Amino acid sequence: MNVNINGKKVLITASSEGIGFGIAKKLAREGCRLVLTSRNKEKLNKAVESLKKYNPEVYGFPSDLSKPDSLDDLVSFALEKLGNDIDALIYNTGNPPSEPSTFAETTMEDWLYSVNLYLLSAIKLTKLLLPHMVRKRNGRLIYLSSWTVKQPQSIFVLADVSRSPLIQLVKIISKDYGQFNVTANVILMGSFETEGAKRSLRRLAEKLGISFDELWQKEVISRSPLKRTGDVEKELGSLITYLLSEFSSYITGSVIQIDGGTSDAI
Ligand SMILES: NC(=O)c1ccc[n+]([C@@H]2O[C@H](COP(=O)([O-])OP(=O)(O)OC[C@H]3O[C@@H](n4cnc5c(N)ncnc54)[C@H](OP(=O)(O)O)[C@@H]3O)[C@@H](O)[C@H]2O)c1
């Protein structure tokens, strides 16, 4: 099967590092025209520059997903750079500064940040992009989430509660916009070795008074029956490549798990 997504125009959020950057790299290699975004301009420029060798049409625009009202400028920039047209949104995020934390440790400020980051910015971008997708009778909305929304974890209460409604969102969008060939799906990710994942586990290890290595082994490696983390570019990036292609056109309103068997949920 020759999966060709060359020339697809994709907006991918939270993409200067980690999972978002790994996916952007895979898509740049597949010939996609990309707009990347994250808060830190220097990191973003570095990421964009490093991808230009795969495709010169990779652009960056700084934005903060914890401020949904600020995202109009991001979409205007993306439309301008990509020829007034966007084929796909890949919605990825960072994490609230206070994560990981238990419910008792969270403040209302943490909740406000989390709901903006994990949910309202996804809704805002969806609202901004849908009219363009409807106009061209084609579009792909892909929201990245975590296996933990199906098997909630105390320490990820902010993420699990704030981003689980994306599942309901894609179901409703799939019903309302299928007639326009716009598909919407959520991906539940397992563990990928990124700076963000290690930072989060390091903070937790300190709280628990155990070593990072012990916690990484227990909470990440041992939890998966495959006894390893996933490969962002090869495994997750290939799934997303398929979802962006013509071959995935019958998949919508779905929750797709790529977690190395970590979740116990069916
Ligand atoms: N890694 C895993 O194992 C794993 C598993 C399941 C789910 N996830 C989820 O996947 C997402 C990405 O994880 P990761 O491990 O790749 O994280 P990461 O290594 O910390 O990378 C996060 C990226 O998001 C950007 N970012 C952070 N906050 C942002 C904000 N408010 N607005 C815009 N951009 C922002 C960062 O750049 P700036 O700091 O410059 O903004 C960076 O480019 C997270 O939501 C995480 O919960 C990760």
PDB file of C-alpha atoms and ligand atoms in Angstrom:
ATOM      1  CA  MET A   1       0.000   0.000   0.000  1.00  0.00           C
ATOM      2  CA  ASN A   2       1.492   3.295  -1.042  1.00  0.00           C
ATOM      3  CA  VAL A   3       0.356   5.923   1.461  1.00  0.00           C
ATOM      4  CA  ASN A   4       0.932   9.279  -0.137  1.00  0.00           C
ATOM      5  CA  ILE A   5       0.299  12.431   1.925  1.00  0.00           C
ATOM      6  CA  ASN A   6       2.752  14.577   0.015  1.00  0.00           C
ATOM      7  CA  GLY A   7       1.614  18.227  -0.042  1.00  0.00           C
ATOM      8  CA  LYS A   8      -1.004  17.909   2.747  1.00  0.00           C
ATOM      9  CA  LYS A   9      -1.365  21.143   4.673  1.00  0.00           C
ATOM     10  CA  VAL A  10      -1.266  20.501   8.389  1.00  0.00           C
ATOM     11  CA  LEU A  11      -1.438  22.636  11.521  1.00  0.00           C
ATOM     12  CA  ILE A  12       0.185  20.831  14.419  1.00  0.00           C
ATOM     13  CA  THR A  13       0.118  22.352  17.889  1.00  0.00           C
ATOM     14  CA  ALA A  14       2.620  22.050  20.760  1.00  0.00           C
ATOM     15  CA  SER A  15       5.183  20.938  18.234  1.00  0.00           C
ATOM     16  CA  SER A  16       8.601  22.425  19.021  1.00  0.00           C
ATOM     17  CA  GLU A  17       9.623  19.415  21.150  1.00  0.00           C
ATOM     18  CA  GLY A  18       8.591  15.957  22.258  1.00  0.00           C
ATOM     19  CA  ILE A  19       5.692  14.126  20.671  1.00  0.00           C
ATOM     20  CA  GLY A  20       4.492  17.087  18.605  1.00  0.00           C
ATOM     21  CA  PHE A  21       7.937  17.637  17.118  1.00  0.00           C
ATOM     22  CA  GLY A  22       8.425  13.928  16.391  1.00  0.00           C
ATOM     23  CA  ILE A  23       5.137  13.839  14.490  1.00  0.00           C
ATOM     24  CA  ALA A  24       6.038  17.055  12.649  1.00  0.00           C
ATOM     25  CA  LYS A  25       9.340  15.474  11.612  1.00  0.00           C
ATOM     26  CA  LYS A  26       7.632  12.399  10.241  1.00  0.00           C
ATOM     27  CA  LEU A  27       5.098  14.525   8.338  1.00  0.00           C
ATOM     28  CA  ALA A  28       7.791  16.838   6.956  1.00  0.00           C
ATOM     29  CA  ARG A  29       9.605  13.748   5.650  1.00  0.00           C
ATOM     30  CA  GLU A  30       6.353  12.628   4.020  1.00  0.00           C
ATOM     31  CA  GLY A  31       6.226  15.977   2.194  1.00  0.00           C
ATOM     32  CA  CYS A  32       3.525  17.742   4.224  1.00  0.00           C
ATOM     33  CA  ARG A  33       3.396  21.516   4.367  1.00  0.00           C
ATOM     34  CA  LEU A  34       3.355  22.361   8.055  1.00  0.00           C
ATOM     35  CA  VAL A  35       2.641  25.107  10.538  1.00  0.00           C
ATOM     36  CA  LEU A  36       4.173  24.399  13.934  1.00  0.00           C
ATOM     37  CA  THR A  37       3.363  26.287  17.121  1.00  0.00           C
ATOM     38  CA  SER A  38       4.388  26.497  20.786  1.00  0.00           C
ATOM     39  CA  ARG A  39       5.110  29.274  23.287  1.00  0.00           C
ATOM     40  CA  ASN A  40       8.876  29.733  23.222  1.00  0.00           C
ATOM     41  CA  LYS A  41       9.850  31.496  20.000  1.00  0.00           C
ATOM     42  CA  GLU A  42      13.509  30.443  20.025  1.00  0.00           C
ATOM     43  CA  LYS A  43      12.739  26.753  20.506  1.00  0.00           C
ATOM     44  CA  LEU A  44      10.065  27.009  17.841  1.00  0.00           C
ATOM     45  CA  ASN A  45      12.397  28.646  15.306  1.00  0.00           C
ATOM     46  CA  LYS A  46      15.004  25.972  15.967  1.00  0.00           C
ATOM     47  CA  ALA A  47      12.429  23.225  15.378  1.00  0.00           C
ATOM     48  CA  VAL A  48      11.199  24.850  12.162  1.00  0.00           C
ATOM     49  CA  GLU A  49      14.726  25.315  10.835  1.00  0.00           C
ATOM     50  CA  SER A  50      15.612  21.690  11.546  1.00  0.00           C
ATOM     51  CA  LEU A  51      12.617  20.481   9.502  1.00  0.00           C
ATOM     52  CA  LYS A  52      13.199  22.686   6.484  1.00  0.00           C
ATOM     53  CA  LYS A  53      15.696  20.193   5.095  1.00  0.00           C
ATOM     54  CA  TYR A  54      12.816  17.748   4.608  1.00  0.00           C
ATOM     55  CA  ASN A  55      10.386  20.330   3.280  1.00  0.00           C
ATOM     56  CA  PRO A  56      11.090  24.052   2.871  1.00  0.00           C
ATOM     57  CA  GLU A  57       7.401  24.737   3.492  1.00  0.00           C
ATOM     58  CA  VAL A  58       7.527  24.419   7.263  1.00  0.00           C
ATOM     59  CA  TYR A  59       6.522  27.525   9.209  1.00  0.00           C
ATOM     60  CA  GLY A  60       6.237  28.486  12.865  1.00  0.00           C
ATOM     61  CA  PHE A  61       4.012  30.870  14.798  1.00  0.00           C
ATOM     62  CA  PRO A  62       4.199  31.256  18.601  1.00  0.00           C
ATOM     63  CA  SER A  63       1.003  30.684  20.558  1.00  0.00           C
ATOM     64  CA  ASP A  64      -0.132  29.718  24.030  1.00  0.00           C
ATOM     65  CA  LEU A  65      -2.790  27.006  24.136  1.00  0.00           C
ATOM     66  CA  SER A  66      -3.745  28.001  27.666  1.00  0.00           C
ATOM     67  CA  LYS A  67      -5.166  31.189  26.081  1.00  0.00           C
ATOM     68  CA  PRO A  68      -7.805  30.070  23.580  1.00  0.00           C
ATOM     69  CA  ASP A  69      -8.756  33.659  22.735  1.00  0.00           C
ATOM     70  CA  SER A  70      -5.290  34.228  21.302  1.00  0.00           C
ATOM     71  CA  LEU A  71      -5.568  31.517  18.661  1.00  0.00           C
ATOM     72  CA  ASP A  72      -7.251  33.526  15.882  1.00  0.00           C
ATOM     73  CA  ASP A  73      -3.832  34.911  14.921  1.00  0.00           C
ATOM     74  CA  LEU A  74      -2.347  31.417  14.697  1.00  0.00           C
ATOM     75  CA  VAL A  75      -5.040  30.256  12.285  1.00  0.00           C
ATOM     76  CA  SER A  76      -4.770  33.450  10.194  1.00  0.00           C
ATOM     77  CA  PHE A  77      -1.018  32.858   9.917  1.00  0.00           C
ATOM     78  CA  ALA A  78      -1.488  29.192   8.980  1.00  0.00           C
ATOM     79  CA  LEU A  79      -4.065  30.037   6.305  1.00  0.00           C
ATOM     80  CA  GLU A  80      -1.844  32.718   4.856  1.00  0.00           C
ATOM     81  CA  LYS A  81       1.198  30.444   4.680  1.00  0.00           C
ATOM     82  CA  LEU A  82      -0.671  27.385   3.420  1.00  0.00           C
ATOM     83  CA  GLY A  83      -2.648  29.097   0.651  1.00  0.00           C
ATOM     84  CA  ASN A  84      -5.922  29.812   2.461  1.00  0.00           C
ATOM     85  CA  ASP A  85      -6.418  26.127   3.004  1.00  0.00           C
ATOM     86  CA  ILE A  86      -5.779  23.580   5.772  1.00  0.00           C
ATOM     87  CA  ASP A  87      -6.262  19.831   5.320  1.00  0.00           C
ATOM     88  CA  ALA A  88      -5.718  18.767   8.902  1.00  0.00           C
ATOM     89  CA  LEU A  89      -5.389  19.794  12.523  1.00  0.00           C
ATOM     90  CA  ILE A  90      -3.263  17.701  14.827  1.00  0.00           C
ATOM     91  CA  TYR A  91      -4.104  18.916  18.295  1.00  0.00           C
ATOM     92  CA  ASN A  92      -1.322  18.218  20.758  1.00  0.00           C
ATOM     93  CA  THR A  93      -0.669  20.094  24.033  1.00  0.00           C
ATOM     94  CA  GLY A  94       1.889  20.464  26.779  1.00  0.00           C
ATOM     95  CA  ASN A  95       0.995  20.006  30.442  1.00  0.00           C
ATOM     96  CA  PRO A  96      -0.050  22.413  33.222  1.00  0.00           C
ATOM     97  CA  PRO A  97       2.930  23.535  35.333  1.00  0.00           C
ATOM     98  CA  SER A  98       1.449  21.874  38.430  1.00  0.00           C
ATOM     99  CA  GLU A  99       1.064  18.399  36.874  1.00  0.00           C
ATOM    100  CA  PRO A 100       1.461  15.721  38.218  1.00  0.00           C
ATOM    101  CA  SER A 101      -0.738  16.532  41.210  1.00  0.00           C
ATOM    102  CA  THR A 102      -3.552  14.855  43.102  1.00  0.00           C
ATOM    103  CA  PHE A 103      -7.017  16.415  43.297  1.00  0.00           C
ATOM    104  CA  ALA A 104      -6.293  17.676  46.826  1.00  0.00           C
ATOM    105  CA  GLU A 105      -3.167  19.464  45.594  1.00  0.00           C
ATOM    106  CA  THR A 106      -4.872  21.292  42.719  1.00  0.00           C
ATOM    107  CA  THR A 107      -6.108  24.877  42.876  1.00  0.00           C
ATOM    108  CA  MET A 108      -8.909  26.471  40.890  1.00  0.00           C
ATOM    109  CA  GLU A 109      -6.195  28.308  38.891  1.00  0.00           C
ATOM    110  CA  ASP A 110      -4.773  24.910  37.895  1.00  0.00           C
ATOM    111  CA  TRP A 111      -8.212  23.815  36.712  1.00  0.00           C
ATOM    112  CA  LEU A 112      -8.743  26.959  34.682  1.00  0.00           C
ATOM    113  CA  TYR A 113      -5.349  26.522  33.008  1.00  0.00           C
ATOM    114  CA  SER A 114      -6.022  22.840  32.322  1.00  0.00           C
ATOM    115  CA  VAL A 115      -9.462  23.257  30.843  1.00  0.00           C
ATOM    116  CA  ASN A 116      -8.170  26.037  28.582  1.00  0.00           C
ATOM    117  CA  LEU A 117      -5.151  23.956  27.545  1.00  0.00           C
ATOM    118  CA  TYR A 118      -6.674  20.525  27.083  1.00  0.00           C
ATOM    119  CA  LEU A 119     -10.182  21.372  25.946  1.00  0.00           C
ATOM    120  CA  LEU A 120     -11.120  24.967  25.128  1.00  0.00           C
ATOM    121  CA  SER A 121      -8.195  25.577  22.777  1.00  0.00           C
ATOM    122  CA  ALA A 122      -9.106  22.400  20.910  1.00  0.00           C
ATOM    123  CA  ILE A 123     -12.669  23.685  20.604  1.00  0.00           C
ATOM    124  CA  LYS A 124     -11.517  27.134  19.522  1.00  0.00           C
ATOM    125  CA  LEU A 125      -9.210  25.772  16.789  1.00  0.00           C
ATOM    126  CA  THR A 126     -11.916  23.387  15.625  1.00  0.00           C
ATOM    127  CA  LYS A 127     -14.354  26.271  15.302  1.00  0.00           C
ATOM    128  CA  LEU A 128     -11.826  28.319  13.355  1.00  0.00           C
ATOM    129  CA  LEU A 129     -10.864  25.509  10.973  1.00  0.00           C
ATOM    130  CA  LEU A 130     -14.183  23.773  10.282  1.00  0.00           C
ATOM    131  CA  PRO A 131     -15.554  26.415   7.863  1.00  0.00           C
ATOM    132  CA  HIS A 132     -12.486  25.956   5.640  1.00  0.00           C
ATOM    133  CA  MET A 133     -12.804  22.173   5.737  1.00  0.00           C
ATOM    134  CA  VAL A 134     -16.517  22.341   4.972  1.00  0.00           C
ATOM    135  CA  ARG A 135     -15.824  24.667   2.034  1.00  0.00           C
ATOM    136  CA  LYS A 136     -13.396  22.198   0.474  1.00  0.00           C
ATOM    137  CA  ARG A 137     -15.515  19.173   1.475  1.00  0.00           C
ATOM    138  CA  ASN A 138     -12.551  17.512   3.143  1.00  0.00           C
ATOM    139  CA  GLY A 139     -10.734  17.659   6.459  1.00  0.00           C
ATOM    140  CA  ARG A 140      -9.075  15.679   9.205  1.00  0.00           C
ATOM    141  CA  LEU A 141      -9.295  16.617  12.878  1.00  0.00           C
ATOM    142  CA  ILE A 142      -6.991  14.563  15.083  1.00  0.00           C
ATOM    143  CA  TYR A 143      -6.816  15.185  18.821  1.00  0.00           C
ATOM    144  CA  LEU A 144      -3.984  13.639  20.829  1.00  0.00           C
ATOM    145  CA  SER A 145      -4.877  12.433  24.293  1.00  0.00           C
ATOM    146  CA  SER A 146      -3.768   9.729  26.697  1.00  0.00           C
ATOM    147  CA  TRP A 147      -4.658   6.127  27.627  1.00  0.00           C
ATOM    148  CA  THR A 148      -5.252   7.526  31.130  1.00  0.00           C
ATOM    149  CA  VAL A 149      -8.559   9.131  30.149  1.00  0.00           C
ATOM    150  CA  LYS A 150      -9.978   5.581  29.951  1.00  0.00           C
ATOM    151  CA  GLN A 151      -8.198   4.491  33.115  1.00  0.00           C
ATOM    152  CA  PRO A 152      -7.868   7.709  35.124  1.00  0.00           C
ATOM    153  CA  GLN A 153      -4.830   8.147  37.375  1.00  0.00           C
ATOM    154  CA  SER A 154      -4.966  10.213  40.581  1.00  0.00           C
ATOM    155  CA  ILE A 155      -1.819  12.145  39.736  1.00  0.00           C
ATOM    156  CA  PHE A 156      -3.067  13.049  36.261  1.00  0.00           C
ATOM    157  CA  VAL A 157      -6.454  14.288  37.475  1.00  0.00           C
ATOM    158  CA  LEU A 158      -6.039  17.640  35.691  1.00  0.00           C
ATOM    159  CA  ALA A 159      -5.349  16.035  32.310  1.00  0.00           C
ATOM    160  CA  ASP A 160      -7.753  13.128  32.631  1.00  0.00           C
ATOM    161  CA  VAL A 161     -10.741  15.238  33.635  1.00  0.00           C
ATOM    162  CA  SER A 162      -9.997  18.145  31.302  1.00  0.00           C
ATOM    163  CA  ARG A 163      -9.310  16.244  28.092  1.00  0.00           C
ATOM    164  CA  SER A 164     -11.685  13.319  28.325  1.00  0.00           C
ATOM    165  CA  PRO A 165     -14.545  15.359  26.709  1.00  0.00           C
ATOM    166  CA  LEU A 166     -12.591  15.345  23.425  1.00  0.00           C
ATOM    167  CA  ILE A 167     -14.037  11.867  22.958  1.00  0.00           C
ATOM    168  CA  GLN A 168     -17.563  13.298  23.065  1.00  0.00           C
ATOM    169  CA  LEU A 169     -16.489  16.159  20.820  1.00  0.00           C
ATOM    170  CA  VAL A 170     -15.224  13.883  18.024  1.00  0.00           C
ATOM    171  CA  LYS A 171     -18.360  11.769  18.192  1.00  0.00           C
ATOM    172  CA  ILE A 172     -20.566  14.834  17.724  1.00  0.00           C
ATOM    173  CA  ILE A 173     -18.375  16.346  15.007  1.00  0.00           C
ATOM    174  CA  SER A 174     -18.299  13.042  13.163  1.00  0.00           C
ATOM    175  CA  LYS A 175     -22.117  13.042  13.066  1.00  0.00           C
ATOM    176  CA  ASP A 176     -22.505  16.695  12.076  1.00  0.00           C
ATOM    177  CA  TYR A 177     -19.652  17.005   9.581  1.00  0.00           C
ATOM    178  CA  GLY A 178     -19.365  13.553   8.005  1.00  0.00           C
ATOM    179  CA  GLN A 179     -21.551  14.836   5.159  1.00  0.00           C
ATOM    180  CA  PHE A 180     -18.681  17.187   4.277  1.00  0.00           C
ATOM    181  CA  ASN A 181     -16.012  14.449   4.420  1.00  0.00           C
ATOM    182  CA  VAL A 182     -14.585  15.957   7.567  1.00  0.00           C
ATOM    183  CA  THR A 183     -13.440  13.242   9.977  1.00  0.00           C
ATOM    184  CA  ALA A 184     -12.595  13.654  13.665  1.00  0.00           C
ATOM    185  CA  ASN A 185     -10.763  11.164  15.871  1.00  0.00           C
ATOM    186  CA  VAL A 186      -9.013  10.985  19.221  1.00  0.00           C
ATOM    187  CA  ILE A 187      -5.733   9.134  19.703  1.00  0.00           C
ATOM    188  CA  LEU A 188      -5.036   7.742  23.159  1.00  0.00           C
ATOM    189  CA  MET A 189      -1.273   7.588  23.526  1.00  0.00           C
ATOM    190  CA  GLY A 190       0.781   5.376  25.795  1.00  0.00           C
ATOM    191  CA  SER A 191       4.315   6.250  26.910  1.00  0.00           C
ATOM    192  CA  PHE A 192       6.845   7.975  24.694  1.00  0.00           C
ATOM    193  CA  GLU A 193      10.251   8.954  26.013  1.00  0.00           C
ATOM    194  CA  THR A 194      10.241  12.751  25.840  1.00  0.00           C
ATOM    195  CA  GLU A 195      11.689  15.510  27.990  1.00  0.00           C
ATOM    196  CA  GLY A 196       8.137  16.295  29.144  1.00  0.00           C
ATOM    197  CA  ALA A 197       7.454  12.720  30.244  1.00  0.00           C
ATOM    198  CA  LYS A 198      10.781  12.530  32.091  1.00  0.00           C
ATOM    199  CA  ARG A 199      10.237  15.944  33.737  1.00  0.00           C
ATOM    200  CA  SER A 200       6.840  14.832  34.986  1.00  0.00           C
ATOM    201  CA  LEU A 201       8.156  11.520  36.380  1.00  0.00           C
ATOM    202  CA  ARG A 202      11.164  13.250  37.960  1.00  0.00           C
ATOM    203  CA  ARG A 203       8.801  15.562  39.855  1.00  0.00           C
ATOM    204  CA  LEU A 204       6.726  12.613  40.995  1.00  0.00           C
ATOM    205  CA  ALA A 205       9.808  10.623  42.056  1.00  0.00           C
ATOM    206  CA  GLU A 206      10.896  13.554  44.229  1.00  0.00           C
ATOM    207  CA  LYS A 207       7.469  13.715  45.849  1.00  0.00           C
ATOM    208  CA  LEU A 208       7.470   9.978  46.534  1.00  0.00           C
ATOM    209  CA  GLY A 209      11.082   9.985  47.697  1.00  0.00           C
ATOM    210  CA  ILE A 210      12.197   7.281  45.252  1.00  0.00           C
ATOM    211  CA  SER A 211      14.676   7.367  42.378  1.00  0.00           C
ATOM    212  CA  PHE A 212      13.657   8.440  38.902  1.00  0.00           C
ATOM    213  CA  ASP A 213      14.961   5.175  37.408  1.00  0.00           C
ATOM    214  CA  GLU A 214      12.873   3.065  39.793  1.00  0.00           C
ATOM    215  CA  LEU A 215       9.727   5.054  39.056  1.00  0.00           C
ATOM    216  CA  TRP A 216      10.329   5.055  35.278  1.00  0.00           C
ATOM    217  CA  GLN A 217      10.696   1.270  35.350  1.00  0.00           C
ATOM    218  CA  LYS A 218       7.597   0.787  37.515  1.00  0.00           C
ATOM    219  CA  GLU A 219       5.215   3.352  36.017  1.00  0.00           C
ATOM    220  CA  VAL A 220       6.329   3.360  32.389  1.00  0.00           C
ATOM    221  CA  ILE A 221       8.235   0.260  31.269  1.00  0.00           C
ATOM    222  CA  SER A 222       6.613  -2.446  33.420  1.00  0.00           C
ATOM    223  CA  ARG A 223       3.091  -1.222  32.756  1.00  0.00           C
ATOM    224  CA  SER A 224       3.275  -2.155  29.087  1.00  0.00           C
ATOM    225  CA  PRO A 225       3.237  -5.862  28.180  1.00  0.00           C
ATOM    226  CA  LEU A 226       5.762  -4.934  25.478  1.00  0.00           C
ATOM    227  CA  LYS A 227       8.081  -3.624  28.237  1.00  0.00           C
ATOM    228  CA  ARG A 228       9.124  -0.526  26.337  1.00  0.00           C
ATOM    229  CA  THR A 229       8.039   2.956  25.312  1.00  0.00           C
ATOM    230  CA  GLY A 230       6.707   3.783  21.857  1.00  0.00           C
ATOM    231  CA  ASP A 231       8.631   5.325  18.985  1.00  0.00           C
ATOM    232  CA  VAL A 232       7.082   8.697  18.153  1.00  0.00           C
ATOM    233  CA  GLU A 233       8.152   8.967  14.525  1.00  0.00           C
ATOM    234  CA  LYS A 234       7.982   5.326  13.483  1.00  0.00           C
ATOM    235  CA  GLU A 235       4.901   4.142  15.390  1.00  0.00           C
ATOM    236  CA  LEU A 236       2.766   7.178  16.269  1.00  0.00           C
ATOM    237  CA  GLY A 237       3.895   9.178  13.223  1.00  0.00           C
ATOM    238  CA  SER A 238       2.988   6.303  10.910  1.00  0.00           C
ATOM    239  CA  LEU A 239      -0.472   6.006  12.463  1.00  0.00           C
ATOM    240  CA  ILE A 240      -1.015   9.710  11.888  1.00  0.00           C
ATOM    241  CA  THR A 241       0.308   9.444   8.334  1.00  0.00           C
ATOM    242  CA  TYR A 242      -2.328   6.790   7.686  1.00  0.00           C
ATOM    243  CA  LEU A 243      -5.047   8.922   9.315  1.00  0.00           C
ATOM    244  CA  LEU A 244      -4.127  11.842   7.063  1.00  0.00           C
ATOM    245  CA  SER A 245      -4.278   9.652   3.961  1.00  0.00           C
ATOM    246  CA  GLU A 246      -7.180   8.791   1.651  1.00  0.00           C
ATOM    247  CA  PHE A 247      -7.231   5.253   3.115  1.00  0.00           C
ATOM    248  CA  SER A 248      -8.594   6.361   6.511  1.00  0.00           C
ATOM    249  CA  SER A 249     -11.654   8.126   5.099  1.00  0.00           C
ATOM    250  CA  TYR A 250     -14.129   5.691   6.755  1.00  0.00           C
ATOM    251  CA  ILE A 251     -12.665   6.207  10.243  1.00  0.00           C
ATOM    252  CA  THR A 252     -14.440   8.952  12.162  1.00  0.00           C
ATOM    253  CA  GLY A 253     -15.799   9.540  15.658  1.00  0.00           C
ATOM    254  CA  SER A 254     -13.299   6.950  16.870  1.00  0.00           C
ATOM    255  CA  VAL A 255     -10.970   6.598  19.787  1.00  0.00           C
ATOM    256  CA  ILE A 256      -7.749   4.980  18.632  1.00  0.00           C
ATOM    257  CA  GLN A 257      -5.384   3.569  21.235  1.00  0.00           C
ATOM    258  CA  ILE A 258      -1.619   3.330  20.686  1.00  0.00           C
ATOM    259  CA  ASP A 259      -0.284   2.424  24.106  1.00  0.00           C
ATOM    260  CA  GLY A 260       1.713  -0.804  23.795  1.00  0.00           C
ATOM    261  CA  GLY A 261      -1.108  -2.594  25.630  1.00  0.00           C
ATOM    262  CA  THR A 262      -0.677  -0.441  28.747  1.00  0.00           C
ATOM    263  CA  SER A 263      -4.328   0.279  29.478  1.00  0.00           C
ATOM    264  CA  ASP A 264      -6.479  -2.343  31.201  1.00  0.00           C
ATOM    265  CA  ALA A 265      -9.618  -0.710  29.795  1.00  0.00           C
ATOM    266  CA  ILE A 266     -11.462  -2.492  26.977  1.00  0.00           C
TER     267      ILE A 266
HETATM  268  N1  LIG B   1       5.207  11.567  26.550  1.00  0.00           N
HETATM  269  C1  LIG B   1       4.298  10.676  26.911  1.00  0.00           C
HETATM  270  O1  LIG B   1       4.610   9.544  27.301  1.00  0.00           O
HETATM  271  C2  LIG B   1       2.828  11.027  26.856  1.00  0.00           C
HETATM  272  C3  LIG B   1       1.866  10.011  27.020  1.00  0.00           C
HETATM  273  C4  LIG B   1       0.514  10.318  26.936  1.00  0.00           C
HETATM  274  C5  LIG B   1       0.128  11.623  26.708  1.00  0.00           C
HETATM  275  N2  LIG B   1       1.085  12.591  26.570  1.00  0.00           N
HETATM  276  C6  LIG B   1       0.635  13.957  26.341  1.00  0.00           C
HETATM  277  O2  LIG B   1       1.193  14.446  25.129  1.00  0.00           O
HETATM  278  C7  LIG B   1       1.414  15.845  25.240  1.00  0.00           C
HETATM  279  C8  LIG B   1       2.854  16.143  24.815  1.00  0.00           C
HETATM  280  O3  LIG B   1       3.727  15.468  25.675  1.00  0.00           O
HETATM  281  P1  LIG B   1       5.315  15.519  25.495  1.00  0.00           P
HETATM  282  O4  LIG B   1       5.835  14.431  26.338  1.00  0.00           O
HETATM  283  O5  LIG B   1       5.672  15.586  24.068  1.00  0.00           O
HETATM  284  O6  LIG B   1       5.643  16.959  26.192  1.00  0.00           O
HETATM  285  P2  LIG B   1       6.941  17.887  26.084  1.00  0.00           P
HETATM  286  O7  LIG B   1       8.157  17.078  25.761  1.00  0.00           O
HETATM  287  O8  LIG B   1       6.946  18.686  27.350  1.00  0.00           O
HETATM  288  O9  LIG B   1       6.623  18.869  24.844  1.00  0.00           O
HETATM  289  C9  LIG B   1       5.570  19.770  24.980  1.00  0.00           C
HETATM  290  C10 LIG B   1       5.495  20.704  23.761  1.00  0.00           C
HETATM  291  O10 LIG B   1       4.322  21.504  23.942  1.00  0.00           O
HETATM  292  C11 LIG B   1       4.655  22.893  23.955  1.00  0.00           C
HETATM  293  N3  LIG B   1       3.753  23.539  24.926  1.00  0.00           N
HETATM  294  C12 LIG B   1       3.719  23.342  26.266  1.00  0.00           C
HETATM  295  N4  LIG B   1       2.760  24.109  26.816  1.00  0.00           N
HETATM  296  C13 LIG B   1       2.191  24.823  25.799  1.00  0.00           C
HETATM  297  C14 LIG B   1       1.173  25.805  25.738  1.00  0.00           C
HETATM  298  N5  LIG B   1       0.539  26.237  26.837  1.00  0.00           N
HETATM  299  N6  LIG B   1       0.854  26.335  24.532  1.00  0.00           N
HETATM  300  C15 LIG B   1       1.496  25.924  23.396  1.00  0.00           C
HETATM  301  N7  LIG B   1       2.470  25.006  23.397  1.00  0.00           N
HETATM  302  C16 LIG B   1       2.817  24.453  24.584  1.00  0.00           C
HETATM  303  C17 LIG B   1       6.132  22.927  24.359  1.00  0.00           C
HETATM  304  O11 LIG B   1       6.800  24.107  23.901  1.00  0.00           O
HETATM  305  P3  LIG B   1       6.791  25.482  24.783  1.00  0.00           P
HETATM  306  O12 LIG B   1       7.193  25.108  26.160  1.00  0.00           O
HETATM  307  O13 LIG B   1       7.773  26.382  24.071  1.00  0.00           O
HETATM  308  O14 LIG B   1       5.397  26.027  24.697  1.00  0.00           O
HETATM  309  C18 LIG B   1       6.657  21.677  23.640  1.00  0.00           C
HETATM  310  O15 LIG B   1       6.874  21.965  22.276  1.00  0.00           O
HETATM  311  C19 LIG B   1       1.098  16.223  26.692  1.00  0.00           C
HETATM  312  O16 LIG B   1      -0.206  16.749  26.759  1.00  0.00           O
HETATM  313  C20 LIG B   1       1.144  14.891  27.424  1.00  0.00           C
HETATM  314  O17 LIG B   1       0.276  14.849  28.546  1.00  0.00           O
HETATM  315  C21 LIG B   1       2.404  12.328  26.631  1.00  0.00           C
END
